[in-house]
Amino acid sequence: MSEKDLDWLLHELGQLEERGTGQLLPDEMLSAYRLGRLGEDEMRALEARLSQDREGRQKLAQLAGVLERGPSPKVRERVLSAFDEGVGRQPPVVRRVSPAPWFRHRWAASVALAASLLLAVFLVVNGPEPLPPSLDYQVEAYGLAQERSRPEAESVIEALPETTIRLVVTPRELAEQDVEFGLYRLDEDRLLRLTTGAQLRLEVRRGSAVFEGRAGDLVGIEPGEHRIFIAVARPGELPEPQRLEEGQQPLEVLSDNGLHLAYAQRIHLVSHPR
Protein backbone atom coordinates (compact mmCIF):
# COMPACT_ATOMS: atom_id res chain seq x y z
CA MET A 1 0.00 0.00 0.00
CA SER A 2 1.51 3.31 -1.12
CA GLU A 3 1.74 6.50 0.93
CA LYS A 4 -1.06 8.05 -1.16
CA ASP A 5 -3.23 5.01 -0.58
CA LEU A 6 -2.67 5.31 3.18
CA ASP A 7 -3.60 8.98 3.14
CA TRP A 8 -6.74 8.15 1.19
CA LEU A 9 -7.62 5.42 3.69
CA LEU A 10 -7.30 7.82 6.63
CA HIS A 11 -9.35 10.41 4.80
CA GLU A 12 -12.10 7.87 4.23
CA LEU A 13 -12.04 6.82 7.88
CA GLY A 14 -12.28 10.43 9.02
CA GLN A 15 -15.15 11.17 6.64
CA LEU A 16 -16.99 7.85 7.03
CA GLU A 17 -20.72 8.37 6.46
CA GLU A 18 -23.23 6.34 8.42
CA ARG A 19 -25.96 4.52 6.59
CA GLY A 20 -28.42 6.00 9.07
CA THR A 21 -30.13 4.28 11.97
CA GLY A 22 -32.79 6.92 12.55
CA GLN A 23 -32.06 6.79 16.29
CA LEU A 24 -29.86 9.23 18.19
CA LEU A 25 -27.53 7.93 20.87
CA PRO A 26 -28.46 9.40 24.28
CA ASP A 27 -25.98 11.74 25.96
CA GLU A 28 -26.09 9.61 29.11
CA MET A 29 -24.77 6.57 27.25
CA LEU A 30 -22.00 8.54 25.53
CA SER A 31 -20.99 10.17 28.82
CA ALA A 32 -20.86 6.76 30.51
CA TYR A 33 -18.64 5.53 27.65
CA ARG A 34 -16.25 8.47 28.08
CA LEU A 35 -16.01 7.89 31.85
CA GLY A 36 -15.42 4.12 31.46
CA ARG A 37 -18.67 3.16 33.20
CA LEU A 38 -19.97 0.76 30.53
CA GLY A 39 -19.46 -2.97 30.69
CA GLU A 40 -17.23 -4.61 28.09
CA ASP A 41 -20.16 -5.91 26.02
CA GLU A 42 -21.91 -2.54 26.13
CA MET A 43 -18.71 -0.76 25.16
CA ARG A 44 -18.09 -3.01 22.15
CA ALA A 45 -21.69 -2.67 20.99
CA LEU A 46 -21.50 1.12 21.27
CA GLU A 47 -18.19 1.28 19.38
CA ALA A 48 -19.67 -0.85 16.61
CA ARG A 49 -22.60 1.56 16.41
CA LEU A 50 -20.28 4.59 16.42
CA SER A 51 -18.30 3.16 13.51
CA GLN A 52 -21.43 3.62 11.37
CA ASP A 53 -22.94 6.66 13.09
CA ARG A 54 -21.31 9.96 12.21
CA GLU A 55 -23.77 12.00 14.29
CA GLY A 56 -22.96 9.82 17.28
CA ARG A 57 -19.24 10.40 16.80
CA GLN A 58 -19.81 14.14 16.49
CA LYS A 59 -21.88 14.19 19.68
CA LEU A 60 -19.21 12.20 21.53
CA ALA A 61 -16.55 14.64 20.36
CA GLN A 62 -18.70 17.56 21.54
CA LEU A 63 -19.17 15.99 24.98
CA ALA A 64 -15.40 15.59 25.21
CA GLY A 65 -14.94 19.28 24.44
CA VAL A 66 -13.16 18.66 21.13
CA LEU A 67 -14.04 19.21 17.49
CA GLU A 68 -14.22 16.21 15.18
CA ARG A 69 -11.61 16.79 12.53
CA GLY A 70 -9.04 14.98 10.45
CA PRO A 71 -6.40 12.87 12.24
CA SER A 72 -3.23 14.48 13.56
CA PRO A 73 0.15 12.87 12.72
CA LYS A 74 0.15 11.01 16.05
CA VAL A 75 -3.34 9.67 15.44
CA ARG A 76 -2.40 8.75 11.88
CA GLU A 77 0.59 6.71 13.06
CA ARG A 78 -1.33 4.83 15.74
CA VAL A 79 -4.35 4.10 13.58
CA LEU A 80 -2.14 2.78 10.79
CA SER A 81 -0.30 0.59 13.27
CA ALA A 82 -3.58 -0.83 14.60
CA PHE A 83 -4.88 -1.26 11.05
CA ASP A 84 -1.78 -3.22 10.02
CA GLU A 85 -2.13 -5.52 13.04
CA GLY A 86 -5.87 -6.00 12.44
CA VAL A 87 -5.95 -6.78 8.72
CA GLY A 88 -2.42 -7.97 7.93
CA ARG A 89 0.82 -6.45 6.75
CA GLN A 90 0.19 -7.02 3.04
CA PRO A 91 -3.36 -5.95 2.18
CA PRO A 92 -4.49 -5.67 -1.43
CA VAL A 93 -3.63 -2.43 -3.20
CA VAL A 94 -6.32 0.20 -2.51
CA ARG A 95 -7.17 2.30 -5.54
CA ARG A 96 -9.02 5.58 -5.76
CA VAL A 97 -11.77 3.92 -7.76
CA SER A 98 -14.50 1.74 -6.29
CA PRO A 99 -12.96 -1.45 -4.89
CA ALA A 100 -13.64 -4.79 -6.50
CA PRO A 101 -16.52 -6.85 -5.01
CA TRP A 102 -14.14 -9.38 -3.45
CA PHE A 103 -12.44 -6.54 -1.54
CA ARG A 104 -15.56 -4.80 -0.28
CA HIS A 105 -16.32 -7.24 2.54
CA ARG A 106 -12.79 -6.97 3.90
CA TRP A 107 -12.87 -3.18 3.50
CA ALA A 108 -16.18 -2.90 5.41
CA ALA A 109 -14.84 -4.95 8.32
CA SER A 110 -11.59 -2.98 8.35
CA VAL A 111 -13.43 0.35 8.28
CA ALA A 112 -15.66 -0.67 11.20
CA LEU A 113 -12.58 -1.63 13.23
CA ALA A 114 -10.38 1.30 12.27
CA ALA A 115 -13.10 3.93 12.50
CA SER A 116 -13.75 3.10 16.15
CA LEU A 117 -10.01 3.05 16.75
CA LEU A 118 -9.71 6.42 15.06
CA LEU A 119 -12.31 7.93 17.39
CA ALA A 120 -10.85 6.39 20.54
CA VAL A 121 -7.26 7.27 19.66
CA PHE A 122 -8.25 10.80 18.67
CA LEU A 123 -9.82 11.46 22.07
CA VAL A 124 -6.83 9.96 23.91
CA VAL A 125 -4.13 11.77 21.94
CA ASN A 126 -5.81 15.14 21.55
CA GLY A 127 -7.69 15.08 24.83
CA PRO A 128 -10.39 17.48 25.94
CA GLU A 129 -10.42 21.16 25.08
CA PRO A 130 -8.36 23.16 27.61
CA LEU A 131 -9.88 25.98 29.59
CA PRO A 132 -9.56 29.53 28.20
CA PRO A 133 -6.05 30.87 28.96
CA SER A 134 -7.52 34.08 30.40
CA LEU A 135 -9.62 32.18 32.95
CA ASP A 136 -8.46 32.60 36.55
CA TYR A 137 -10.08 32.40 39.97
CA GLN A 138 -9.85 34.02 43.37
CA VAL A 139 -10.28 31.88 46.49
CA GLU A 140 -11.67 33.46 49.65
CA ALA A 141 -11.43 31.25 52.73
CA TYR A 142 -13.48 31.63 55.91
CA GLY A 143 -12.45 29.89 59.13
CA LEU A 144 -12.04 31.63 62.46
CA ALA A 145 -11.27 34.67 60.29
CA GLN A 146 -11.45 35.50 56.58
CA GLU A 147 -8.46 35.27 54.23
CA ARG A 148 -8.21 36.07 50.54
CA SER A 149 -5.83 34.12 48.34
CA ARG A 150 -2.89 35.99 46.86
CA PRO A 151 -1.32 35.03 43.52
CA GLU A 152 2.19 34.98 44.95
CA ALA A 153 1.49 32.79 48.00
CA GLU A 154 -1.03 30.42 49.55
CA SER A 155 -3.17 31.94 52.28
CA VAL A 156 -3.57 30.32 55.70
CA ILE A 157 -6.69 30.27 57.85
CA GLU A 158 -7.12 28.99 61.39
CA ALA A 159 -9.90 26.62 62.39
CA LEU A 160 -11.03 24.32 65.15
CA PRO A 161 -12.11 20.82 64.10
CA GLU A 162 -15.76 21.88 64.48
CA THR A 163 -15.25 25.21 62.68
CA THR A 164 -17.25 25.54 59.47
CA ILE A 165 -14.88 26.22 56.56
CA ARG A 166 -16.20 28.16 53.58
CA LEU A 167 -14.23 28.38 50.34
CA VAL A 168 -15.62 30.86 47.83
CA VAL A 169 -14.18 30.44 44.33
CA THR A 170 -14.96 33.31 41.96
CA PRO A 171 -13.57 34.21 38.51
CA ARG A 172 -11.30 37.24 38.55
CA GLU A 173 -12.48 38.53 35.17
CA LEU A 174 -13.84 36.07 32.62
CA ALA A 175 -16.73 33.89 33.84
CA GLU A 176 -16.98 30.40 32.36
CA GLN A 177 -20.25 28.52 32.85
CA ASP A 178 -19.17 25.17 31.42
CA VAL A 179 -16.82 24.13 34.24
CA GLU A 180 -16.80 21.76 37.20
CA PHE A 181 -15.21 22.28 40.63
CA GLY A 182 -13.54 19.66 42.82
CA LEU A 183 -11.96 19.72 46.29
CA TYR A 184 -8.96 17.53 47.15
CA ARG A 185 -6.74 16.82 50.13
CA LEU A 186 -3.38 15.10 50.52
CA ASP A 187 -3.34 11.93 52.63
CA GLU A 188 0.36 11.02 52.92
CA ASP A 189 1.25 10.37 49.27
CA ARG A 190 -2.29 10.03 47.97
CA LEU A 191 -4.31 12.85 46.46
CA LEU A 192 -7.94 12.26 47.41
CA ARG A 193 -11.02 13.94 46.03
CA LEU A 194 -13.55 14.90 48.70
CA THR A 195 -17.11 13.77 48.04
CA THR A 196 -19.75 16.46 48.12
CA GLY A 197 -22.94 15.76 50.03
CA ALA A 198 -24.18 16.24 53.59
CA GLN A 199 -20.72 16.80 55.11
CA LEU A 200 -19.29 18.85 52.26
CA ARG A 201 -21.77 21.10 50.52
CA LEU A 202 -21.11 22.56 47.10
CA GLU A 203 -23.09 25.34 45.44
CA VAL A 204 -22.26 26.44 41.90
CA ARG A 205 -23.83 29.57 40.47
CA ARG A 206 -22.91 31.79 37.52
CA GLY A 207 -19.43 30.36 37.14
CA SER A 208 -18.61 30.61 40.86
CA ALA A 209 -18.50 27.90 43.53
CA VAL A 210 -18.86 27.74 47.31
CA PHE A 211 -17.56 24.74 49.30
CA GLU A 212 -18.74 24.49 52.93
CA GLY A 213 -17.95 21.86 55.55
CA ARG A 214 -16.45 21.29 59.00
CA ALA A 215 -12.68 21.51 59.20
CA GLY A 216 -12.52 18.11 60.88
CA ASP A 217 -14.38 16.54 57.95
CA LEU A 218 -12.05 18.18 55.44
CA VAL A 219 -8.61 17.59 56.98
CA GLY A 220 -9.14 15.46 60.11
CA ILE A 221 -8.60 16.45 63.74
CA GLU A 222 -4.79 16.37 63.98
CA PRO A 223 -3.58 19.86 65.04
CA GLY A 224 -1.16 21.53 62.69
CA GLU A 225 -1.08 22.81 59.14
CA HIS A 226 -2.96 21.02 56.38
CA ARG A 227 -3.44 21.73 52.68
CA ILE A 228 -6.52 21.33 50.55
CA PHE A 229 -6.72 21.91 46.81
CA ILE A 230 -9.36 23.20 44.43
CA ALA A 231 -9.45 22.05 40.80
CA VAL A 232 -11.46 23.58 37.97
CA ALA A 233 -12.03 21.56 34.80
CA ARG A 234 -14.47 20.87 31.99
CA PRO A 235 -17.49 18.77 33.06
CA GLY A 236 -16.49 15.13 33.49
CA GLU A 237 -12.76 15.95 33.33
CA LEU A 238 -11.88 16.55 36.99
CA PRO A 239 -8.67 14.72 37.99
CA GLU A 240 -9.12 11.27 39.49
CA PRO A 241 -7.71 10.37 42.95
CA GLN A 242 -4.16 9.15 42.53
CA ARG A 243 -0.90 8.35 44.26
CA LEU A 244 1.84 10.94 43.84
CA GLU A 245 5.19 9.79 42.58
CA GLU A 246 8.35 10.99 44.27
CA GLY A 247 8.93 14.66 43.48
CA GLN A 248 5.42 15.29 42.15
CA GLN A 249 3.60 18.33 43.49
CA PRO A 250 -0.20 18.27 44.01
CA LEU A 251 -0.81 21.50 42.09
CA GLU A 252 1.19 20.24 39.12
CA VAL A 253 -0.70 16.94 39.08
CA LEU A 254 -4.10 18.61 39.38
CA SER A 255 -3.36 21.17 36.66
CA ASP A 256 -2.24 18.37 34.29
CA ASN A 257 0.10 20.53 32.20
CA GLY A 258 -2.35 23.43 32.10
CA LEU A 259 -5.41 21.41 31.12
CA HIS A 260 -7.09 22.28 34.43
CA LEU A 261 -6.78 25.10 36.95
CA ALA A 262 -5.64 24.29 40.50
CA TYR A 263 -5.39 26.32 43.69
CA ALA A 264 -4.16 25.53 47.20
CA GLN A 265 -5.49 26.63 50.57
CA ARG A 266 -3.75 26.07 53.90
CA ILE A 267 -5.73 25.33 57.04
CA HIS A 268 -4.02 25.62 60.43
CA LEU A 269 -5.98 23.35 62.73
CA VAL A 270 -5.85 24.38 66.39
CA SER A 271 -7.20 22.74 69.53
CA HIS A 272 -8.47 26.02 70.96
CA PRO A 273 -8.75 29.61 69.68
CA ARG A 274 -5.74 31.83 70.13
XYZ file of C-alpha atoms in Angstrom:
274
model
C 0.000 0.000 0.000
C 1.512 3.310 -1.117
C 1.736 6.502 0.934
C -1.057 8.052 -1.155
C -3.229 5.009 -0.581
C -2.670 5.305 3.178
C -3.603 8.978 3.136
C -6.736 8.153 1.189
C -7.623 5.424 3.692
C -7.300 7.820 6.628
C -9.352 10.411 4.804
C -12.105 7.865 4.233
C -12.043 6.824 7.879
C -12.283 10.425 9.016
C -15.154 11.166 6.636
C -16.991 7.851 7.034
C -20.715 8.374 6.457
C -23.226 6.335 8.420
C -25.955 4.518 6.586
C -28.420 6.003 9.068
C -30.130 4.283 11.969
C -32.789 6.916 12.551
C -32.064 6.792 16.293
C -29.855 9.232 18.187
C -27.530 7.934 20.870
C -28.461 9.404 24.281
C -25.978 11.742 25.959
C -26.094 9.609 29.113
C -24.768 6.569 27.251
C -22.004 8.540 25.528
C -20.986 10.169 28.819
C -20.856 6.756 30.515
C -18.638 5.525 27.655
C -16.248 8.473 28.084
C -16.015 7.885 31.845
C -15.416 4.124 31.464
C -18.670 3.155 33.196
C -19.969 0.761 30.533
C -19.456 -2.971 30.691
C -17.229 -4.609 28.092
C -20.156 -5.913 26.015
C -21.905 -2.537 26.133
C -18.706 -0.761 25.165
C -18.092 -3.007 22.154
C -21.691 -2.672 20.995
C -21.499 1.116 21.269
C -18.188 1.281 19.375
C -19.674 -0.852 16.613
C -22.604 1.565 16.412
C -20.275 4.594 16.422
C -18.298 3.160 13.515
C -21.429 3.617 11.368
C -22.945 6.663 13.093
C -21.305 9.962 12.213
C -23.775 11.997 14.293
C -22.963 9.823 17.285
C -19.239 10.403 16.798
C -19.813 14.143 16.491
C -21.884 14.192 19.681
C -19.209 12.197 21.529
C -16.549 14.637 20.359
C -18.697 17.560 21.542
C -19.172 15.988 24.979
C -15.397 15.585 25.209
C -14.945 19.281 24.439
C -13.157 18.659 21.127
C -14.041 19.208 17.490
C -14.224 16.211 15.179
C -11.615 16.792 12.531
C -9.038 14.984 10.453
C -6.399 12.874 12.239
C -3.225 14.477 13.563
C 0.152 12.868 12.717
C 0.147 11.011 16.052
C -3.340 9.667 15.439
C -2.401 8.750 11.884
C 0.592 6.711 13.061
C -1.327 4.834 15.742
C -4.355 4.097 13.575
C -2.141 2.775 10.787
C -0.305 0.587 13.273
C -3.576 -0.831 14.595
C -4.878 -1.255 11.046
C -1.776 -3.221 10.023
C -2.132 -5.519 13.039
C -5.866 -6.002 12.437
C -5.947 -6.779 8.720
C -2.421 -7.970 7.934
C 0.824 -6.448 6.755
C 0.189 -7.022 3.037
C -3.359 -5.946 2.183
C -4.486 -5.671 -1.430
C -3.633 -2.429 -3.196
C -6.320 0.197 -2.505
C -7.174 2.298 -5.541
C -9.016 5.580 -5.761
C -11.772 3.920 -7.764
C -14.503 1.739 -6.288
C -12.957 -1.447 -4.887
C -13.643 -4.790 -6.499
C -16.521 -6.848 -5.012
C -14.143 -9.383 -3.449
C -12.439 -6.540 -1.538
C -15.562 -4.799 -0.283
C -16.318 -7.236 2.544
C -12.790 -6.965 3.896
C -12.874 -3.180 3.496
C -16.176 -2.895 5.406
C -14.838 -4.955 8.316
C -11.590 -2.978 8.348
C -13.425 0.347 8.275
C -15.659 -0.673 11.198
C -12.582 -1.628 13.233
C -10.379 1.295 12.266
C -13.101 3.933 12.495
C -13.754 3.097 16.147
C -10.005 3.047 16.749
C -9.706 6.423 15.057
C -12.312 7.926 17.386
C -10.850 6.390 20.540
C -7.259 7.273 19.656
C -8.250 10.804 18.675
C -9.824 11.459 22.073
C -6.835 9.955 23.910
C -4.132 11.770 21.939
C -5.808 15.143 21.552
C -7.695 15.082 24.825
C -10.390 17.483 25.938
C -10.421 21.155 25.080
C -8.360 23.156 27.611
C -9.880 25.980 29.593
C -9.560 29.526 28.197
C -6.049 30.867 28.961
C -7.522 34.082 30.397
C -9.622 32.185 32.946
C -8.455 32.605 36.545
C -10.081 32.398 39.967
C -9.846 34.021 43.370
C -10.278 31.879 46.488
C -11.672 33.458 49.650
C -11.434 31.254 52.734
C -13.479 31.630 55.910
C -12.450 29.887 59.133
C -12.041 31.625 62.456
C -11.265 34.667 60.286
C -11.452 35.500 56.583
C -8.463 35.266 54.235
C -8.212 36.066 50.543
C -5.828 34.122 48.338
C -2.890 35.987 46.858
C -1.323 35.026 43.518
C 2.186 34.982 44.954
C 1.487 32.791 48.001
C -1.025 30.418 49.552
C -3.170 31.943 52.282
C -3.567 30.316 55.701
C -6.686 30.265 57.849
C -7.123 28.988 61.386
C -9.895 26.625 62.395
C -11.034 24.321 65.153
C -12.113 20.816 64.096
C -15.761 21.881 64.484
C -15.255 25.213 62.681
C -17.247 25.542 59.466
C -14.877 26.224 56.564
C -16.203 28.163 53.578
C -14.231 28.377 50.342
C -15.622 30.862 47.832
C -14.182 30.440 44.326
C -14.965 33.309 41.955
C -13.571 34.205 38.514
C -11.298 37.235 38.545
C -12.477 38.532 35.173
C -13.841 36.067 32.624
C -16.731 33.888 33.843
C -16.977 30.399 32.356
C -20.253 28.518 32.854
C -19.169 25.168 31.422
C -16.822 24.126 34.244
C -16.795 21.755 37.205
C -15.209 22.283 40.626
C -13.542 19.664 42.823
C -11.962 19.724 46.286
C -8.963 17.527 47.149
C -6.739 16.816 50.133
C -3.383 15.104 50.520
C -3.338 11.928 52.626
C 0.355 11.016 52.918
C 1.254 10.373 49.270
C -2.289 10.026 47.966
C -4.306 12.846 46.461
C -7.940 12.263 47.412
C -11.022 13.943 46.025
C -13.550 14.899 48.705
C -17.106 13.771 48.042
C -19.753 16.463 48.122
C -22.937 15.758 50.031
C -24.181 16.239 53.589
C -20.721 16.800 55.114
C -19.291 18.854 52.257
C -21.770 21.097 50.515
C -21.109 22.562 47.096
C -23.086 25.340 45.442
C -22.263 26.437 41.903
C -23.829 29.569 40.467
C -22.915 31.794 37.516
C -19.432 30.356 37.142
C -18.606 30.606 40.860
C -18.504 27.905 43.530
C -18.861 27.737 47.307
C -17.563 24.743 49.303
C -18.744 24.486 52.925
C -17.954 21.865 55.554
C -16.454 21.293 58.998
C -12.679 21.513 59.201
C -12.524 18.109 60.879
C -14.383 16.536 57.948
C -12.049 18.177 55.442
C -8.612 17.589 56.982
C -9.142 15.457 60.114
C -8.600 16.449 63.745
C -4.789 16.372 63.975
C -3.579 19.858 65.045
C -1.162 21.535 62.686
C -1.084 22.810 59.141
C -2.961 21.021 56.380
C -3.440 21.734 52.682
C -6.520 21.327 50.549
C -6.717 21.913 46.809
C -9.364 23.201 44.433
C -9.446 22.050 40.802
C -11.457 23.583 37.966
C -12.032 21.557 34.799
C -14.468 20.872 31.994
C -17.487 18.766 33.059
C -16.485 15.134 33.490
C -12.764 15.949 33.327
C -11.885 16.550 36.993
C -8.673 14.718 37.994
C -9.117 11.270 39.492
C -7.707 10.372 42.952
C -4.164 9.149 42.530
C -0.898 8.354 44.255
C 1.835 10.945 43.839
C 5.195 9.789 42.581
C 8.354 10.990 44.267
C 8.928 14.660 43.481
C 5.424 15.290 42.150
C 3.604 18.330 43.491
C -0.200 18.270 44.005
C -0.811 21.497 42.090
C 1.190 20.244 39.119
C -0.696 16.942 39.083
C -4.098 18.613 39.380
C -3.362 21.171 36.663
C -2.239 18.374 34.295
C 0.096 20.527 32.195
C -2.346 23.434 32.103
C -5.405 21.411 31.117
C -7.094 22.283 34.431
C -6.782 25.095 36.955
C -5.643 24.294 40.495
C -5.395 26.318 43.693
C -4.156 25.532 47.204
C -5.487 26.631 50.572
C -3.752 26.071 53.905
C -5.735 25.326 57.043
C -4.020 25.621 60.426
C -5.984 23.354 62.729
C -5.851 24.379 66.392
C -7.204 22.739 69.528
C -8.471 26.025 70.959
C -8.751 29.611 69.682
C -5.745 31.825 70.128
